[in-house]
Short mmCIF file of C-alpha atoms in Angstrom, two decimals:
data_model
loop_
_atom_site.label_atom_id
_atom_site.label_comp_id
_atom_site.label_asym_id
_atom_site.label_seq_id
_atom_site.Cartn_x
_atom_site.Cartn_y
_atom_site.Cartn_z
CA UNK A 107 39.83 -15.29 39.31
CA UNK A 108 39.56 -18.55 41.21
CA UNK A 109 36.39 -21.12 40.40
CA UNK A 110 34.97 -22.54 43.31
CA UNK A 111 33.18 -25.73 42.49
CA UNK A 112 29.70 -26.61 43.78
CA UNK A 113 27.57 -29.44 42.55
CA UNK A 114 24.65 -27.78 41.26
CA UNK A 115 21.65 -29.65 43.01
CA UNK A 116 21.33 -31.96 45.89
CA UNK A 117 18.61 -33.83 47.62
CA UNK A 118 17.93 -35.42 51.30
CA UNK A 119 14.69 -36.29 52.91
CA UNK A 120 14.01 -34.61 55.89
CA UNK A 121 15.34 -35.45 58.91
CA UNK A 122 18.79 -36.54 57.05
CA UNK A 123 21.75 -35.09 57.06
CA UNK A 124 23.53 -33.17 53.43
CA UNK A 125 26.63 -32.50 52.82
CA UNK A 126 27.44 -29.90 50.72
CA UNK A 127 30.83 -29.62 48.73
CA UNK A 128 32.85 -26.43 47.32
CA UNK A 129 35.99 -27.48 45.56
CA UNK A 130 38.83 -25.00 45.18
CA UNK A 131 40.98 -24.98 42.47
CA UNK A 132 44.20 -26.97 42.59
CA UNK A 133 46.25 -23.65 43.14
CA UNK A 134 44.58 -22.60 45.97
CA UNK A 135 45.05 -24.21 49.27
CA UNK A 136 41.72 -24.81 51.27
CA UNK A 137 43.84 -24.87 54.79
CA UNK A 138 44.99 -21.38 54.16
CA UNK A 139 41.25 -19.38 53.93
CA UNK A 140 37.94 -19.07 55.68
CA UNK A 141 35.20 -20.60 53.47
CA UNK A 142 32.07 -19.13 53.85
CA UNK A 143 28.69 -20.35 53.43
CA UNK A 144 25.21 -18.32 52.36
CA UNK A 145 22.05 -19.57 51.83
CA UNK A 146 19.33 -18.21 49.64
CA UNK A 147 15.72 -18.49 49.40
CA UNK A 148 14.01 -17.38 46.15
CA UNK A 149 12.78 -13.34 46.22
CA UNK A 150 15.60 -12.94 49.32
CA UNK A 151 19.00 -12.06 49.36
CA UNK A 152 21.37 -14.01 50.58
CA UNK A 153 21.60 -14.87 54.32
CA UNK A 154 24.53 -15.62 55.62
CA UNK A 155 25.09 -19.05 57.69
CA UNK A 156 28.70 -19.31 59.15
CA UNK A 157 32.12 -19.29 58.23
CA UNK A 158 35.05 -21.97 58.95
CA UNK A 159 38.56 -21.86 58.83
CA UNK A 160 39.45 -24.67 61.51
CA UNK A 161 37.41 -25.96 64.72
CA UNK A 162 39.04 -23.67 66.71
CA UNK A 163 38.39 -20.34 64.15
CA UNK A 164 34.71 -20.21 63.15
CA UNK A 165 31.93 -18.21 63.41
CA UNK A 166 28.09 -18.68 62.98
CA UNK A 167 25.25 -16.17 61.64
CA UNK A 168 23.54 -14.73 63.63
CA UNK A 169 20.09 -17.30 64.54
CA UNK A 170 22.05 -19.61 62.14
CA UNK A 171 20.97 -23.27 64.15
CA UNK A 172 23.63 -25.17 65.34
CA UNK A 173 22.92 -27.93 63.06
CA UNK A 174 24.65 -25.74 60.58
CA UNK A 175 28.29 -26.50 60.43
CA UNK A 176 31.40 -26.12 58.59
CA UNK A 177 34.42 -28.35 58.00
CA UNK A 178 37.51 -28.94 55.31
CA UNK A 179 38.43 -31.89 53.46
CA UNK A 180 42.37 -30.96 53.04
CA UNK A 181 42.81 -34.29 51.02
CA UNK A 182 39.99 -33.30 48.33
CA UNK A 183 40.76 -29.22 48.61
CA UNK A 184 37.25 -28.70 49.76
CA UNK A 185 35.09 -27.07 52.50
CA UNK A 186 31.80 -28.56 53.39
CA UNK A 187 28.62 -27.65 54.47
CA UNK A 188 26.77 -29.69 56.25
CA UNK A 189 23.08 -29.59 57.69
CA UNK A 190 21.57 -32.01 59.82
CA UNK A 191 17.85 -33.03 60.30
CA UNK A 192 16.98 -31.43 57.36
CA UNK A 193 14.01 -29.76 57.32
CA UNK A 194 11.68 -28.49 54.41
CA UNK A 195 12.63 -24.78 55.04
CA UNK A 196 16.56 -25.94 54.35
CA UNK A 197 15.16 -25.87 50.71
CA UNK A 198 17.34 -23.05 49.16
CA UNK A 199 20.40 -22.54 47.23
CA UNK A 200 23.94 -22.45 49.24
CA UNK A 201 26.61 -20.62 47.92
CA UNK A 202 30.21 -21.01 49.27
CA UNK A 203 33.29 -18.26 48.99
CA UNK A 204 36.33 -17.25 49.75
CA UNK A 205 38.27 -14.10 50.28
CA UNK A 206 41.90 -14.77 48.57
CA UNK A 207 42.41 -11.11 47.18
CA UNK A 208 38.95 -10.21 46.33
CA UNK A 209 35.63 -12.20 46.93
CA UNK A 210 34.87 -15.25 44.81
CA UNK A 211 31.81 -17.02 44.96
CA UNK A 212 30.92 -20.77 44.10
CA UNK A 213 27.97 -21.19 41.79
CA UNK A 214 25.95 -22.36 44.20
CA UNK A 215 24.16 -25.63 45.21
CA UNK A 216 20.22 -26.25 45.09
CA UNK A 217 19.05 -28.15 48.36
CA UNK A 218 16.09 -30.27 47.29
CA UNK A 219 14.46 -31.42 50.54
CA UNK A 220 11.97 -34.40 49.50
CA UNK B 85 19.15 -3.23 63.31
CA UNK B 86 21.27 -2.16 60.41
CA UNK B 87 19.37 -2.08 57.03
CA UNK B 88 20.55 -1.56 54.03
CA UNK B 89 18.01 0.12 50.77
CA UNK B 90 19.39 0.06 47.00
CA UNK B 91 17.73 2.47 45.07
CA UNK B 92 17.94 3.61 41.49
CA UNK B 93 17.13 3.13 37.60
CA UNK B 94 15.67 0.06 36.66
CA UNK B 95 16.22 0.17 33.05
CA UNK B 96 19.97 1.44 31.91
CA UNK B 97 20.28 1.69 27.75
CA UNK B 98 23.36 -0.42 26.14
CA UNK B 99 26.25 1.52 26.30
CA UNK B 100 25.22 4.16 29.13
CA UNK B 101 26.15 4.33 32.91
CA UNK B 102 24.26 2.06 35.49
CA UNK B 103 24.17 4.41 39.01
CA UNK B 104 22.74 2.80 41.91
CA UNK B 105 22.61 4.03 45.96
CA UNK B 106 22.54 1.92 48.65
CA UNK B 107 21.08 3.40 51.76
CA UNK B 108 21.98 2.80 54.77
CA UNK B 109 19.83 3.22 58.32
CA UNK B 110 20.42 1.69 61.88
CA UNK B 111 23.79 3.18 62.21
CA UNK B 112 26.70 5.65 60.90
CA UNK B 113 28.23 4.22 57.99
CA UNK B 114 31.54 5.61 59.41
CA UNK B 115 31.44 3.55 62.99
CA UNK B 116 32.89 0.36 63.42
CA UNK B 117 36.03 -1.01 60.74
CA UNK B 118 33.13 -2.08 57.88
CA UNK B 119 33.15 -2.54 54.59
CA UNK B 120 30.53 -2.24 51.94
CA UNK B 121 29.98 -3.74 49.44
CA UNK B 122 28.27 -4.77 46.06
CA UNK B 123 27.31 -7.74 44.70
CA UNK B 124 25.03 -8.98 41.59
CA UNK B 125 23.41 -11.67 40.89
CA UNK B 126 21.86 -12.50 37.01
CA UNK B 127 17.91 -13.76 37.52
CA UNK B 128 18.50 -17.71 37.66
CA UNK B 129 22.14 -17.56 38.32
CA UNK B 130 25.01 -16.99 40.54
CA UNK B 131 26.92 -14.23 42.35
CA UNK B 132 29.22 -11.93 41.36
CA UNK B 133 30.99 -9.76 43.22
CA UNK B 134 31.41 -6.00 42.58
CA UNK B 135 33.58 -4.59 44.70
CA UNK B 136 34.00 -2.65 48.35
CA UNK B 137 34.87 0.13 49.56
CA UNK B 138 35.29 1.72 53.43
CA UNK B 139 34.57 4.86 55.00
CA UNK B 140 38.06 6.24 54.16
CA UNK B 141 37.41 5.95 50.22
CA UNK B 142 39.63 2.73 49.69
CA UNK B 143 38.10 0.48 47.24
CA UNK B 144 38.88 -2.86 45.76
CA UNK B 145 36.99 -4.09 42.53
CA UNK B 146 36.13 -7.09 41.06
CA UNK B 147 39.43 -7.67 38.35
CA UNK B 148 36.91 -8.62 35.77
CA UNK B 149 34.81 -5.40 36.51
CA UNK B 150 37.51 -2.76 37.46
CA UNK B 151 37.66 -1.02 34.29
CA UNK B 152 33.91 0.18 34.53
CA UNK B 153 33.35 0.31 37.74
CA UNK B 154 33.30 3.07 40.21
CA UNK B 155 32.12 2.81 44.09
CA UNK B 156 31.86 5.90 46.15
CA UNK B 157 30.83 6.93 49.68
CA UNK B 158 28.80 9.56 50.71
CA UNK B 159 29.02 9.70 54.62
CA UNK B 160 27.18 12.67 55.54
CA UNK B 161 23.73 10.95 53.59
CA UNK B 162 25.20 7.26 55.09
CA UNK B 163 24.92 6.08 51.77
CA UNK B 164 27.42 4.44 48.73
CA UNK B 165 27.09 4.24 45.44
CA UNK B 166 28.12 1.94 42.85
CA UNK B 167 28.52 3.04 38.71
CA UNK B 168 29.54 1.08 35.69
CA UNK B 169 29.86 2.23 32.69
CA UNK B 170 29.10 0.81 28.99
CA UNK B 171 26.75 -1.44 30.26
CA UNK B 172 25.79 -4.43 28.00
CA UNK B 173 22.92 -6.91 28.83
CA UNK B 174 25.39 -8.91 29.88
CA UNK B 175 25.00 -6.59 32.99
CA UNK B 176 21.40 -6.71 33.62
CA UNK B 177 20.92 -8.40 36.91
CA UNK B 178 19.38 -8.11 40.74
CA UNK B 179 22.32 -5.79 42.51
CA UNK B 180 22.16 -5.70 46.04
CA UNK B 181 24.41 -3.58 48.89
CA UNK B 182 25.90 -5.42 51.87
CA UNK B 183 28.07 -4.53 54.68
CA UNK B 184 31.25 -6.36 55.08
CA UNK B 185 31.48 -7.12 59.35
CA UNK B 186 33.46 -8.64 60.92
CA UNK B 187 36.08 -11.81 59.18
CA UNK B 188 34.85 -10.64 56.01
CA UNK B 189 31.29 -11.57 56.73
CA UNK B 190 28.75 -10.10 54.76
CA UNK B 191 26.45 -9.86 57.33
CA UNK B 192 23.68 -7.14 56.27
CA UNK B 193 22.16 -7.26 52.73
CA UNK B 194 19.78 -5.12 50.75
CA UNK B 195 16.91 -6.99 49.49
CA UNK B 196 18.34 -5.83 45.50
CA UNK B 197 17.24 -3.89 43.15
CA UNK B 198 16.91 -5.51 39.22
CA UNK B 199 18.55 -3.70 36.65
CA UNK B 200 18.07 -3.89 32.98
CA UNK B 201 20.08 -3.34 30.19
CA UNK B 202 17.65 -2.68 26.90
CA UNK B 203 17.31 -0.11 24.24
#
């Protein structure tokens, strides 16, 4: 099974912009899958946000705001989340994953909004 | 609005069979090309996924998971159903039911259902 590597915590103020990272492993080609972003607030399930494979093949949740995106970093192997005027009720933890042969999940990310 | 239920045991004893339900209301579970799914989450940690199965029966499980776990469909109640056996505590965790849509999207959840593994 592939590890998908989130940072565990990050912080912005609100209003700022975060970037969030998920790192595949070396063996697994970012380019070649959809990464897919959920959020989660504590008590919920998760919710999901978007998923991108290239600007021209992405998709958004449902209600998701467009200051939700998605992008790749070929050069580091990693997608990105990123969220833009943060705002307190981005506080959550993000989870990234793919789809290779069966669903992997990163360990997620917790958004600290100061 | 689809909605998905989990319902079942909350306490399972080491070495016995966790069996949980997921309901599902707002639609057939047989229209549209869906999935569904399980995934579980320890309190405090990350996800895990389960496995998935579709209207037809096909499944596809978790490699770490596949030699205890089972997932079935029932479509006539609209429900599926998820067991593994010889649980541990290693198992306890929230479980929750989602529907796969469309480019793999899990786009309905349950709100999950905590399990626990204790003699």
């Amino acid at each position: 099974q592939p590890v998908l590597t989130q940072p565990p915590s990050s912080s912005a103020s609100p209003g700022e912009s975060a970037r969030l990272t998920c790192t595949l492993p070396s063996d697994i080609n970012v380019g070649s899958y959809n990464i897919y972003w959920y959020q989660q607030k504590p008590g919920s399930p998760p919710r999901y946000l978007l998923y991108y494979y290239s600007d021209s093949d992405k998709g958004q949740g449902s209600g998701v705001p467009s200051r939700f995106s998605g992008s790749k970093d070929a050069s580091a192997n990693t997608g990105i989340l990123l969220i833009s005027g943060l705002q307190s009720e981005d506080e959550a933890d993000y989870y990234c994953m793919i789809w290779p042969s069966n669903v992997v999940f990163g360990g997620g990310t917790k958004l600290t909004v100061l | 609005q689809v909605q998905l239920q989990e319902s079942g045991p909350g306490l399972v004893k080491p070495s016995q069979t966790l069996s949980l339900t997921c309901t599902v209301s707002g639609g057939s579970i047989s229209s549209g090309s869906y999935f569904w799914s399980w995934i579980r989450q320890p309190a405090g940690k990350g996800l895990e996924w389960i496995g998935r199965i579709y209207t037809s029966g096909s499944t596809n499980y978790n490699p770490s998971l596949k030699s205890r776990v089972t997932i079935s469909v029932d479509t006539s109640k609209n429900q599926f159903s998820l067991k593994l056996n010889s649980v541990t505590a290693a198992d306890t965790a929230f479980y929750y039911c989602a529907r796969v849509g469309y480019k793999g999207v899990f786009d309905y959840w349950g709100q999950g259902t905590l399990v626990t593994v204790s003699s």
